[in-house]
Every structure is written in C-alpha cells, then in structure tokens.
C-alpha cells in the first residue's frame, strides 16, 4: 500500500518510526527508464481497444464527469455464494484454516481504537502492527473482518461468523452515534482528512481505510442480511459526499495522489443497490484522470506507479461501466487487464516489485531484477476480482486460464494451516515463505486473505440465466435451485488431471453445460458423457458446449493431459520457469536456519542469507529431456550436472527457485 504513488506502506511505517529508510518517489522509481513508456507489441485484445479509441479527440476524460444510468448486463454472471459449496481438498482446507483464525480474534480488541476515538471506554488489549493505536492505518482490518464474516456466512453458512459480524456492526453503530459527526466513523479522528487535503504532511491513506469499512458494511448487508449495516454505511457515505464536495476538481485530483482503495467500487455498488445516483456521483469524484486517460487511450504509462493503488481503481472503472454503459470505463478496464497480464505478469500470474511497476511494459526481467519483494498478495487478489468482471462481459477462456494460474500458483500456497498468510511472494532464487502473526502484523495482505479464503467458491461456475459454464476444477457442489439443477464436481486436480461432474437433478428441458478446455492441455484431451467418448475432440483454449436434456445420474468426465513446458522472460531468454499444466514448479532447497536479519517482517531478504543455486546447462532442451518423474507431481533434474527436486510451488515450504538461470 502506498502513501503517494511512490512511497510504500512499509517505507512510510519505517519513516514514521524514525528510520533512515529513503522514500521512493515516482520520478525516482522511473529513473531507469529511457523515456516515456513504449507501447507493448499489440495483441488481439489490446488492438481492438486501440481501434475503438483512435476516433477520440483529446483525452477521454478531459470533460467533467456526468453520471447517467444505463446499465449493461453482463453476458455471464457468477452464482450466489450460497449456491456453491466446496468439497474436500486444499481449497476447503484453506477456508477452514482462515475461519479458525478469524474465530480466534477477540472482537473487543478489534473495536478498541474505534471506541477510544469515539470517547467510549475500552479496557481491551490493543492490537499491534498496522492496527496499533498510533498506527495511521488503524481500523482497516475491521473492514476486512466484516467482509470475511459475511463471506464465510454466505459461502459455508457459518453462523458463528455471522454472529460476530452482527455484533461488530452494532458496536460500530454505537461508535458512530457517539461521535455524532454527520455519519463519520473511523478508528482515527477527522483531522487525518484535514492533513490529506492540505497536502503539507504525509497521512497514511485514510480513504483506503474508509473503503475497507464501507466494503465490510456493504458485504454484511448484502451477504449476511444485516439491515443496520446499510444504515451505518449510508451515513458514512453521506459524510464522504459532504467532505469531497468542498473541493474543486483540480484539488480533488491532487487528493487522489494518496492511495484510496476501492472507493469508486463501493460507491457504485451502493448506487446499484439503492437506485440512488447520488452515490455514483460521489464515486465519480474518485476518478483519477491522470491514470485513466492513458489507459482509455490504450497507452501503458504504468511505470513508477504503485500497483495496488491502481488495480482497485480499475475495478471501480469496471463497475462504473456496468451501471452506466460509459465505454470509456470499459476501455480502461479491458486495456489495463491485457497490458498487465500480457506484458507485466510473471509465470505465477503475480506482478510488480516493491509494490510498484518499476519498468516499461515487456521488460519483465528488469522488474524481476529490481529487488526481492515481488508479487504483493493484494495485487493478485484484486487482479482476480477484475478478471471476474471481464469474463462476465466476454466469456473468453483466457480470463479463466489466468485466474486459475494466479489461484494455484500465487494464492493457494500463501496460507498456513494456522491461517497465517504472506505479504510478498518473492521470486528471488533461494527465497522462502514469511507469514504474518495473529495479532502483531495486520498487513493489507492479511486483510485481503481473510476475505479471499472465504470466497474460494465464487468463480468455479458461471451462468447466463439458462446455461452453465464450468470454469475451475475444484471439488464442489452446485445447487441452481431456480433452474432445478444440482450437480457435484469430484476431482483430485491437479494431482489427477481429470474431473467428473455428476448430475443429481436437472430441468426437463435442454440446457448446455459449457466445459472449460484449458489452454495448457493437449490435443489428446477427451470428454466422456456417461462413459461414452464424444466424437469431437475438445479444443484446448475453448469452452466445449454439451447441449442436451440432462437427467439425474448423468456423468461428464473431462480428461486433460498435462505436459512439462518452460516460460522465459520475453526480454531475457536466459531466465526461465518450468510449468506442468497450469502449475509452476519450484526447485527445492533445504530451509536450514535462516539468520535473523534476513527474516524481515514482509518477506525474505535472500541477499542476507544466500544459497548456491545452480545454473542449468540445458543447451536449448525442453524440460521433458532433463526432468525425470519422481511420481505424483514431483520431478528431479537429470543430466545437467545438478540433482534438484521440483514440485508445485503451492506445496513448497522449503527455500525455492522459480526462475532459473540457464545456458
């Protein structure tokens, strides 16, 4: 999380504590660039955007914002969380671990700083880390926690989490009433916003924290059916309206140089929920035109920017398009996704370094080599949220291929059995996993993880109101009660590259089940219906449509062979990663004892505890020629001078290597 676009969360915290850490500014981050960002090689996705904007005269967002409601229904939409349940497997294990952690947290400790700020006595022990009483981001985790409670209730009917969420909403309402400041609610005083608008001193992202609270209340209302949450939320948004209405557009644009999370998204969501355009107009005030103008014009000028400041803004653009039909916001979201995915993402699906884009597009080796703090977890979480929007507009298999890659390689392995999770997922050879603590960290990524692992069922299936799309191969059940369809997906994927879908009940009409045939499988992929192989072989990188009158007892089996392959940086073929199907394989090295100075709070500092990582002498050979199967999902190097075990990165708990230097 950044203070202005160049100062990271951890750097601000260190500076506030008197550290000599030098703050990175946007110009400093971009010093290595020879000039303005160069356009990436055109792709089909981005080229269509360029053609659409070529007719525009002047910056797309030059004129004042005017909201007009003209909703654009998505072609596909996800199922309500309560319609999908996870079956046994690593994703359900992650959900259980996350819920266990949430239930160990003391609600009074979460409320402590809110009560103190409102003048309500509290004897609770304060939390530490970013939630400490002197921390300027205090209160942000409360919003995440409310969302996690609501999601846990909707996803798994977890009554205890709903009870906790309801209790917290009631106590927050009491704090809001005691403050009596026109709807204001926070764990810190309104003076933070005075500092923000004056710009004469740093303040740690008050609208970022505000967004988390608003989103948590929105989720408690929409997912956990808490009416009081909507009352508190609406009053808070009224305060935001009154505060932001004071400033002209130029001043508001300067205010937007500090991270403000997903303020647009939650305000547009509230407008859609209530039918009141007032909230959409407030959301429009958070449109950062210096970023949106290049994106809407299909120009990647992201170098030097803080990634997770801007991904939530683009999610807001997606929601603005969906409720208004304004194509400028469609163009922002679509081009942004394509350029980040195609020109700025690692093999894992993650992106960024030191929370920023440090390089021009298609210069990924520069990004990779700029430091050890790769892949902030919040960034992948939000990129996956954005992907769901784009897939709903255009059900292209490439969106879910990317989603799956990020889910398995960047997200699944970051949570520990005790529910603790990571901030950065370093790609530096010899890195290891570093997890937060229960009550002494409360990083941004702790908060997003609390939400994410309670909604792992949200993308497995989509629908268009009539037919079904099967996107992910995760043990699960679907109850589409309004259409009379119930099915169960049974799979050990990725350990076994098959999945089976069993129909338990079905409507008395023809309907299509569209199976994702992932791009990573081979031409030997096959689909069987009731043990009979379909005549037409499925095409990798497509959806296979099976249209028939289904009945209870019908079965679909998808067989999707996986193969070894490598991916190198486009700008540096001497550095490559190895994949098996969608899985990134990590070389394993003994953890040993890591010296304390290298065990930094947010991630490993490999340079302070280096290990010897072999250079792979491949002579251009493909992985199947120098990797020998060890059974399951493990391989061992052979014939290249070193003996190294490789296994899926999400299973790795040792020191690891993702990107190898090769000759």
XYZ file of C-alpha atoms in Angstrom:
663
model
C 0.000 0.000 0.000
C 1.452 3.369 -0.985
C 1.372 6.835 0.549
C 1.681 8.846 -2.574
C 2.298 6.685 -5.576
C 5.955 6.188 -4.754
C 6.083 5.523 -1.000
C 5.178 2.023 0.091
C 3.349 1.001 3.223
C 6.397 -0.418 4.893
C 8.543 2.575 3.906
C 6.068 5.004 5.414
C 5.864 2.999 8.609
C 9.649 2.914 8.853
C 9.953 6.642 8.225
C 7.322 7.398 10.839
C 9.365 5.399 13.338
C 12.470 7.439 12.606
C 14.117 5.010 10.203
C 16.653 6.424 7.746
C 14.883 4.446 5.011
C 14.789 6.570 1.887
C 11.327 7.103 0.461
C 10.878 6.159 -3.168
C 9.102 8.740 -5.277
C 7.531 8.190 -8.657
C 10.309 10.069 -10.502
C 12.939 8.093 -8.620
C 11.316 4.805 -9.493
C 11.251 5.726 -13.141
C 14.858 6.974 -13.376
C 15.994 3.841 -15.121
C 13.583 4.396 -17.992
C 14.997 5.894 -21.146
C 11.835 7.867 -21.783
C 8.085 7.533 -21.895
C 6.665 4.059 -21.804
C 6.717 2.384 -25.168
C 3.668 0.605 -26.406
C 3.822 -3.137 -25.990
C 3.581 -5.356 -29.053
C -0.078 -5.298 -29.984
C -2.265 -8.215 -29.083
C -5.714 -9.017 -30.335
C -7.226 -7.815 -27.069
C -5.387 -4.523 -26.903
C -5.558 -3.798 -30.633
C -9.348 -3.764 -30.570
C -9.210 -1.224 -27.760
C -6.771 0.939 -29.747
C -9.088 0.905 -32.725
C -12.005 1.937 -30.558
C -10.188 4.946 -29.098
C -8.461 6.069 -32.293
C -11.547 8.133 -33.172
C -11.470 10.092 -29.931
C -10.346 13.712 -29.969
C -8.383 14.752 -26.894
C -8.040 12.920 -23.575
C -11.001 10.592 -22.989
C -11.584 12.038 -19.501
C -10.960 15.703 -20.318
C -14.569 16.730 -19.798
C -16.243 16.922 -16.384
C -17.783 13.728 -15.062
C -21.536 13.392 -15.610
C -23.211 10.218 -14.397
C -26.062 8.755 -16.424
C -27.539 5.395 -15.547
C -27.600 2.974 -18.488
C -26.823 -0.494 -17.086
C -25.005 -3.033 -19.240
C -25.978 -6.543 -18.135
C -23.036 -8.956 -18.244
C -23.284 -11.891 -20.625
C -22.435 -14.240 -17.755
C -22.620 -13.878 -14.003
C -21.360 -15.852 -11.020
C -23.658 -17.810 -8.762
C -24.574 -16.555 -5.340
C -22.031 -17.878 -2.864
C -24.633 -19.903 -1.012
C -25.317 -21.892 -4.207
C -21.808 -23.380 -4.311
C -20.137 -25.420 -1.601
C -16.516 -26.582 -1.518
C -15.732 -30.284 -1.265
C -12.747 -31.873 0.442
C -9.404 -30.674 -0.870
C -6.774 -27.956 -0.451
C -9.205 -25.114 -1.084
C -11.590 -26.244 1.631
C -8.585 -26.747 3.906
C -7.558 -23.129 3.260
C -11.081 -21.938 4.022
C -11.173 -23.879 7.304
C -7.754 -22.523 8.331
C -8.883 -18.973 7.604
C -12.127 -19.317 9.560
C -10.240 -20.776 12.503
C -8.035 -17.698 12.639
C -10.978 -15.308 12.349
C -12.698 -17.007 15.275
C -9.602 -16.712 17.460
C -9.621 -12.914 17.208
C -11.214 -11.022 20.093
C -13.963 -8.613 18.881
C -13.220 -6.214 21.743
C -9.622 -5.884 20.577
C -10.804 -5.147 17.035
C -13.136 -2.461 18.435
C -10.625 -0.901 20.810
C -9.392 2.012 18.687
C -12.899 2.724 17.360
C -14.204 3.055 20.900
C -11.278 5.216 22.009
C -11.765 7.542 19.038
C -15.473 7.847 19.864
C -14.829 8.531 23.557
C -16.176 5.155 24.677
C -14.102 3.460 27.421
C -12.227 0.316 26.383
C -10.108 -1.947 28.545
C -9.231 -4.341 25.704
C -5.609 -5.082 24.944
C -4.662 -3.086 21.828
C -3.686 -4.943 18.690
C -0.237 -4.488 17.184
C 1.241 -3.959 13.749
C -0.788 -1.763 11.439
C -3.680 -1.856 13.928
C -1.652 -0.370 16.792
C -3.256 2.669 18.491
C -0.684 5.036 16.989
C -0.830 3.499 13.510
C -2.373 5.684 10.826
C -3.982 2.746 9.071
C -5.690 1.529 12.242
C -9.191 0.256 11.619
C -8.580 -1.097 8.125
C -8.658 -4.716 9.270
C -12.101 -4.196 10.812
C -13.481 -3.701 7.307
C -11.750 -6.817 6.024
C -13.017 -8.734 9.031
C -16.635 -7.712 8.395
C -16.323 -8.798 4.758
C -14.748 -12.098 5.816
C -17.579 -12.749 8.285
C -20.204 -12.040 5.641
C -18.410 -14.152 3.042
C -17.953 -17.029 5.485
C -21.665 -16.978 6.251
C -22.657 -16.882 2.585
C -20.082 -19.464 1.468
C -20.463 -22.021 4.235
C -23.448 -20.974 6.375
C -21.054 -20.184 9.220
C -23.404 -18.908 11.921
C -20.585 -18.021 14.329
C -19.017 -15.665 11.803
C -22.384 -14.034 11.144
C -22.880 -13.580 14.898
C -19.504 -11.918 15.177
C -20.204 -9.670 12.204
C -23.603 -8.649 13.583
C -22.055 -7.824 16.965
C -19.369 -5.661 15.376
C -21.883 -3.783 13.216
C -23.945 -2.949 16.311
C -20.888 -1.737 18.211
C -19.676 0.329 15.260
C -23.129 1.908 15.031
C -22.775 2.887 18.696
C -19.389 4.472 17.955
C -20.878 6.373 15.015
C -23.713 7.681 17.194
C -21.332 8.722 19.979
C -19.070 10.584 17.514
C -22.108 12.482 16.207
C -20.141 13.881 13.260
C -22.634 13.680 10.393
C -22.105 9.964 9.847
C -18.340 9.867 10.308
C -16.954 6.590 11.627
C -13.327 5.583 11.987
C -10.636 4.492 14.412
C -8.900 7.868 13.932
C -10.118 11.492 14.018
C -11.270 13.611 11.089
C -8.020 15.574 11.378
C -6.456 12.890 9.193
C -8.583 14.173 6.319
C -7.548 17.765 7.081
C -3.929 16.690 6.646
C -4.861 14.866 3.459
C -6.422 17.840 1.740
C -3.759 20.306 2.884
C -1.009 18.093 1.499
C 1.576 19.630 3.790
C 2.377 16.407 5.634
C 2.077 12.711 4.970
C -1.004 10.905 6.110
C -1.343 7.176 5.685
C -4.211 6.719 3.278
C -7.395 7.495 5.267
C -9.690 6.809 2.311
C -8.029 3.408 1.918
C -9.171 2.538 5.430
C -12.538 4.183 4.826
C -13.064 1.929 1.804
C -12.395 -1.220 3.800
C -15.030 -0.212 6.369
C -17.571 0.713 3.700
C -16.985 -2.539 1.805
C -17.265 -4.579 5.002
C -20.583 -2.957 5.883
C -21.828 -3.422 2.317
C -20.958 -7.130 2.485
C -22.611 -7.535 5.886
C -25.795 -6.088 4.432
C -25.865 -7.862 1.066
C -24.405 -11.231 2.102
C -25.311 -11.516 5.792
C -28.655 -9.647 5.593
C -27.793 -7.113 8.289
C -30.104 -4.106 7.872
C -28.201 -1.958 10.385
C -25.038 -2.268 8.281
C -26.762 -0.404 5.431
C -27.768 2.396 7.803
C -24.211 2.836 9.065
C -22.819 2.572 5.522
C -25.214 5.159 4.075
C -24.455 7.641 6.840
C -20.701 7.210 6.268
C -21.145 7.762 2.527
C -23.097 10.947 3.262
C -20.082 12.189 5.218
C -17.817 11.301 2.263
C -20.168 13.204 -0.051
C -20.102 16.318 2.133
C -16.326 16.215 2.566
C -15.413 15.690 -1.102
C -17.987 18.274 -2.290
C -15.870 21.023 -0.695
C -13.099 20.793 -3.294
C -12.952 21.729 -6.930
C -11.828 19.083 -9.398
C -8.184 20.181 -9.518
C -7.870 19.994 -5.741
C -9.652 16.636 -5.613
C -7.301 15.249 -8.246
C -4.354 16.236 -6.023
C -6.007 14.468 -3.087
C -6.185 11.328 -5.235
C -2.376 11.092 -5.270
C -2.717 9.240 -1.963
C -3.996 5.655 -2.040
C -7.773 5.451 -1.660
C -8.533 1.781 -2.191
C -11.787 0.852 -3.890
C -13.811 3.963 -3.005
C -15.251 4.078 -6.512
C -16.309 0.439 -6.441
C -18.158 0.576 -3.133
C -19.943 3.822 -4.011
C -21.031 2.446 -7.394
C -22.148 -0.736 -5.637
C -24.241 1.338 -3.240
C -25.756 3.255 -6.155
C -26.690 -0.011 -7.855
C -28.117 -1.430 -4.626
C -30.243 1.585 -3.659
C -31.061 3.073 -7.052
C -29.789 6.430 -5.759
C -27.500 8.110 -8.301
C -26.125 10.368 -5.566
C -23.628 7.691 -4.609
C -22.453 7.209 -8.191
C -21.787 10.931 -8.479
C -19.700 10.752 -5.299
C -17.866 7.766 -6.770
C -17.055 9.819 -9.856
C -15.077 12.267 -7.716
C -12.553 9.486 -7.137
C -11.774 9.051 -10.849
C -8.020 9.630 -11.145
C -7.833 11.115 -14.615
C -4.036 11.154 -14.933
C -4.147 7.359 -14.831
C -7.432 6.751 -16.642
C -6.680 8.964 -19.656
C -3.704 6.889 -20.893
C -5.468 3.604 -20.147
C -8.590 4.642 -22.052
C -6.291 5.591 -24.933
C -4.617 2.153 -24.851
C -1.301 3.521 -23.594
C 0.683 1.764 -20.878
C 2.139 4.525 -18.692
C 2.157 2.464 -15.508
C 5.913 2.535 -14.859
C 6.631 4.080 -11.468
C 3.087 3.635 -10.138
C 2.058 1.651 -7.077
C 0.209 -1.403 -8.309
C -2.391 -1.949 -5.626
C -3.288 1.712 -5.563
C -4.459 1.374 -9.136
C -5.912 -2.122 -9.573
C -8.841 -1.248 -7.233
C -9.388 1.931 -9.248
C -9.756 -0.149 -12.390
C -12.204 -2.468 -10.615
C -14.148 0.717 -9.903
C -13.997 1.537 -13.609
C -15.476 -1.879 -14.387
C -18.398 -1.244 -12.019
C -18.907 2.254 -13.464
C -19.207 0.766 -16.944
C -21.665 -1.897 -15.755
C -24.082 0.613 -14.240
C -23.656 3.480 -16.710
C -22.688 1.943 -20.056
C -19.950 4.583 -20.420
C -17.448 2.913 -22.745
C -14.537 4.973 -21.529
C -14.543 2.896 -18.356
C -14.856 -0.333 -20.350
C -11.765 0.653 -22.326
C -9.825 1.466 -19.135
C -10.589 -1.912 -17.565
C -10.011 -4.001 -20.671
C -6.743 -2.425 -21.744
C -5.402 -2.403 -18.195
C -6.061 -6.107 -17.747
C -4.498 -7.043 -21.066
C -1.362 -4.991 -20.608
C -0.797 -6.201 -17.034
C -1.478 -9.833 -17.909
C 0.399 -9.950 -21.189
C 3.294 -7.594 -20.529
C 3.774 -7.299 -16.766
C 2.990 -10.680 -15.165
C 5.317 -13.447 -14.003
C 4.786 -17.146 -14.677
C 2.850 -17.388 -11.405
C 0.302 -14.812 -12.518
C 1.607 -12.289 -9.974
C 3.102 -8.918 -10.848
C 5.086 -5.938 -9.505
C 8.182 -5.499 -7.385
C 8.351 -3.489 -4.158
C 4.601 -2.995 -4.683
C 5.267 -0.992 -7.872
C 5.610 -1.373 -11.584
C 9.260 -0.439 -11.909
C 9.752 -0.987 -15.613
C 8.288 -0.343 -19.003
C 5.933 -2.989 -20.425
C 7.532 -6.166 -21.741
C 10.673 -5.506 -19.651
C 9.835 -8.157 -17.083
C 13.431 -9.144 -16.441
C 14.077 -5.563 -15.321
C 11.085 -5.759 -12.994
C 12.217 -9.106 -11.638
C 15.762 -7.957 -11.016
C 14.891 -4.670 -9.296
C 14.521 -6.171 -5.820
C 13.454 -9.187 -3.778
C 9.911 -8.065 -2.836
C 7.934 -9.485 -5.740
C 4.209 -10.114 -6.015
C 2.326 -8.312 -3.266
C -0.611 -10.583 -2.444
C -3.218 -7.792 -2.517
C -2.352 -7.168 -6.154
C -3.191 -10.701 -7.285
C -6.348 -10.729 -5.181
C -7.575 -7.591 -6.908
C -6.442 -8.652 -10.381
C -8.539 -11.783 -9.913
C -11.528 -9.618 -8.905
C -11.072 -7.575 -12.075
C -10.787 -10.748 -14.154
C -14.224 -11.893 -12.990
C -15.761 -8.690 -14.345
C -14.117 -9.028 -17.748
C -15.058 -12.685 -18.018
C -18.668 -11.749 -17.353
C -18.558 -9.287 -20.245
C -16.747 -11.641 -22.596
C -16.509 -15.349 -21.634
C -13.058 -15.847 -23.137
C -11.190 -18.857 -21.786
C -8.024 -16.763 -21.428
C -9.507 -14.909 -18.472
C -10.087 -18.104 -16.517
C -6.729 -19.544 -17.580
C -5.139 -16.508 -15.949
C -7.416 -16.719 -12.916
C -6.523 -20.389 -12.422
C -2.800 -19.704 -12.761
C -2.940 -16.961 -10.133
C -5.168 -19.011 -7.839
C -2.963 -22.107 -7.786
C 0.482 -20.549 -8.006
C 0.275 -17.238 -6.209
C -2.625 -17.562 -3.801
C -3.170 -21.160 -2.673
C 0.257 -21.662 -1.143
C 0.343 -18.420 0.845
C -1.898 -19.548 3.714
C -0.565 -21.740 6.505
C -2.520 -24.369 8.445
C -2.954 -21.878 11.317
C -4.497 -19.313 8.975
C -1.458 -17.034 8.783
C -0.575 -15.672 5.370
C 2.004 -13.717 3.382
C 2.608 -10.152 2.247
C 5.101 -10.643 -0.615
C 5.768 -13.850 -2.555
C 9.376 -13.392 -3.540
C 10.720 -14.866 -6.769
C 14.379 -14.376 -5.879
C 16.227 -17.734 -6.119
C 16.580 -19.141 -2.606
C 13.571 -17.279 -1.190
C 11.253 -18.740 1.422
C 7.767 -18.030 2.749
C 7.322 -15.443 5.517
C 3.932 -15.315 7.270
C 2.333 -12.695 9.472
C 1.412 -13.084 13.119
C -2.014 -13.422 14.719
C -2.189 -10.047 16.447
C 1.007 -8.167 15.609
C 1.027 -7.564 11.854
C -2.369 -6.854 10.237
C -0.858 -6.044 6.881
C -3.086 -5.131 3.978
C -2.469 -8.645 2.647
C -3.650 -10.186 5.926
C -6.934 -8.422 5.330
C -7.381 -9.407 1.704
C -6.501 -13.008 2.597
C -9.192 -13.024 5.299
C -11.688 -12.198 2.555
C -10.228 -14.317 -0.214
C -10.131 -17.629 1.609
C -13.797 -17.260 2.491
C -14.868 -16.890 -1.144
C -12.918 -19.603 -2.939
C -16.182 -20.899 -4.396
C -17.044 -17.709 -6.265
C -15.691 -18.468 -9.757
C -15.978 -22.234 -10.151
C -19.255 -21.856 -12.047
C -20.902 -19.045 -14.037
C -24.235 -18.896 -15.876
C -26.127 -16.789 -18.412
C -29.580 -17.324 -16.918
C -30.128 -20.502 -18.926
C -26.888 -22.425 -19.443
C -23.926 -23.329 -17.218
C -20.177 -22.640 -17.513
C -17.738 -24.857 -15.608
C -14.578 -22.774 -15.124
C -12.418 -24.356 -12.430
C -11.644 -27.912 -11.423
C -12.236 -27.786 -7.680
C -14.235 -30.309 -5.610
C -17.595 -28.626 -5.158
C -21.351 -28.861 -5.437
C -23.741 -26.522 -7.212
C -27.412 -26.036 -6.325
C -29.075 -23.943 -9.047
C -32.430 -24.321 -7.368
C -34.291 -21.806 -9.538
C -33.495 -23.975 -12.562
C -33.790 -27.362 -10.913
C -30.105 -28.202 -11.498
C -27.935 -29.837 -8.860
C -24.547 -31.311 -9.575
C -21.370 -32.410 -7.843
C -17.848 -31.990 -9.186
C -15.447 -34.661 -7.975
C -11.762 -34.227 -8.677
C -8.246 -34.612 -7.319
C -6.963 -31.974 -9.726
C -4.125 -31.133 -10.148
C -2.765 -34.414 -8.700
C -5.015 -36.175 -11.211
C -5.716 -34.313 -14.454
C -9.362 -35.345 -14.553
C -12.627 -34.103 -13.215
C -16.078 -35.675 -13.089
C -19.390 -33.882 -12.905
C -22.374 -35.868 -11.655
C -25.885 -34.552 -12.263
C -28.192 -35.081 -9.289
C -31.226 -33.296 -10.708
C -31.912 -31.353 -13.883
C -34.654 -29.311 -15.558
C -36.985 -31.024 -18.011
C -35.549 -29.091 -20.939
C -32.385 -28.968 -22.945
C -29.594 -26.913 -21.454
C -25.932 -26.543 -22.239
C -23.067 -27.285 -19.901
C -20.002 -25.449 -21.181
C -16.749 -27.078 -20.063
C -13.545 -25.090 -19.985
C -10.842 -26.849 -22.004
C -7.750 -25.092 -20.674
C -5.110 -23.713 -22.978
C -2.402 -25.716 -21.226
C -3.836 -29.144 -22.100
C -3.103 -31.092 -25.276
C -4.962 -32.263 -28.332
C -5.357 -35.577 -26.513
C -7.922 -34.056 -24.153
C -11.178 -36.010 -24.111
C -14.707 -35.651 -22.774
C -16.957 -38.591 -21.875
C -20.683 -38.450 -21.168
C -21.995 -41.480 -19.316
C -18.737 -43.296 -20.158
C -19.181 -42.698 -23.902
C -16.499 -40.584 -25.509
C -17.722 -37.636 -27.528
C -16.903 -37.859 -31.204
C -15.475 -34.362 -31.423
C -12.184 -33.847 -29.596
C -12.229 -30.754 -27.403
C -10.037 -27.866 -28.480
C -7.535 -26.525 -25.930
C -8.247 -22.886 -25.125
C -12.012 -23.049 -25.592
C -15.286 -23.966 -23.953
C -16.855 -27.227 -25.095
C -20.636 -26.879 -25.284
C -22.643 -30.011 -24.435
C -26.306 -29.283 -25.094
C -28.870 -31.928 -24.165
C -31.723 -32.805 -21.848
C -29.903 -33.849 -18.701
C -31.256 -36.250 -16.108
C -30.303 -37.415 -12.662
C -27.395 -39.851 -12.812
C -25.749 -38.335 -15.898
C -21.975 -38.011 -15.677
C -19.413 -35.918 -17.516
C -15.740 -36.762 -17.343
C -13.072 -34.385 -18.606
C -9.567 -35.751 -19.183
C -6.976 -33.044 -19.763
C -3.389 -34.277 -20.081
C -0.730 -32.022 -18.618
C 2.764 -31.632 -20.027
C 6.008 -30.032 -18.964
C 6.993 -26.755 -20.579
C 9.087 -23.695 -19.844
C 8.402 -19.974 -19.950
C 11.170 -17.395 -20.152
C 11.136 -13.622 -19.991
C 10.455 -12.138 -23.408
C 13.347 -9.746 -22.887
C 15.712 -12.344 -21.356
C 15.503 -15.950 -22.620
C 18.330 -16.960 -20.250
C 15.943 -16.880 -17.292
C 13.086 -19.412 -17.326
C 10.405 -21.044 -15.183
C 9.122 -24.610 -15.509
C 5.407 -25.443 -15.567
C 3.335 -28.599 -15.588
C -0.093 -27.803 -16.904
C -1.069 -24.618 -15.017
C 1.333 -25.349 -12.152
C 4.596 -23.520 -11.643
C 7.235 -25.975 -10.414
C 9.681 -24.837 -7.762
C 13.147 -26.234 -7.166
C 13.524 -27.312 -3.536
C 16.446 -26.444 -1.280
C 16.704 -27.194 2.468
C 15.305 -24.480 4.689
C 18.000 -24.790 7.305
C 18.412 -21.968 9.791
C 17.832 -18.512 8.359
C 19.805 -15.746 10.092
C 17.519 -13.352 11.963
C 18.475 -10.232 9.945
C 17.196 -11.946 6.806
C 13.781 -12.753 8.335
C 12.163 -9.414 7.562
C 8.522 -8.819 8.523
C 7.121 -8.592 4.999
C 9.223 -11.181 3.221
C 12.664 -12.749 2.940
C 15.873 -10.862 2.238
C 17.736 -13.534 0.331
C 20.759 -11.308 -0.155
C 21.391 -11.566 3.602
C 21.139 -15.371 3.599
C 22.213 -16.531 0.128
C 22.403 -20.115 -1.061
C 24.163 -21.627 -4.060
C 21.657 -22.027 -6.905
C 22.928 -23.965 -9.922
C 22.877 -22.567 -13.414
C 21.013 -25.079 -15.571
C 23.024 -26.188 -18.605
C 20.165 -27.022 -20.940
C 21.591 -26.352 -24.405
C 18.090 -25.423 -25.558
C 16.486 -28.717 -24.472
C 12.842 -28.796 -23.383
C 12.071 -29.777 -19.749
C 10.964 -33.316 -20.585
C 14.571 -34.003 -21.638
C 16.171 -33.024 -18.331
C 13.443 -33.764 -15.767
C 12.625 -37.274 -14.548
C 9.316 -38.045 -12.864
C 9.535 -38.957 -9.188
C 5.855 -39.857 -9.044
C 2.893 -37.642 -8.352
C 3.720 -34.017 -9.105
C 7.448 -34.242 -8.407
C 10.392 -34.306 -10.800
C 14.148 -34.414 -10.424
C 16.769 -32.894 -12.698
C 18.972 -35.345 -14.614
C 21.907 -34.964 -16.961
C 22.591 -31.293 -16.253
C 25.207 -31.585 -13.541
C 22.990 -30.943 -10.523
C 20.384 -33.006 -8.701
C 17.405 -30.829 -7.718
C 13.842 -31.842 -6.777
C 10.990 -29.823 -8.304
C 7.379 -29.787 -7.129
C 4.369 -27.453 -7.392
C 5.117 -24.081 -5.897
C 1.917 -24.015 -3.860
C 3.182 -27.092 -1.997
C 6.633 -25.639 -1.336
C 7.595 -24.982 2.296
C 11.371 -25.010 1.755
C 13.659 -22.497 0.120
C 12.771 -22.454 -3.535
C 13.704 -21.420 -7.045
C 11.087 -20.372 -9.612
C 13.176 -18.648 -12.258
C 16.383 -20.448 -13.231
C 19.430 -19.006 -14.919
C 20.117 -21.247 -17.938
C 22.773 -21.689 -20.560
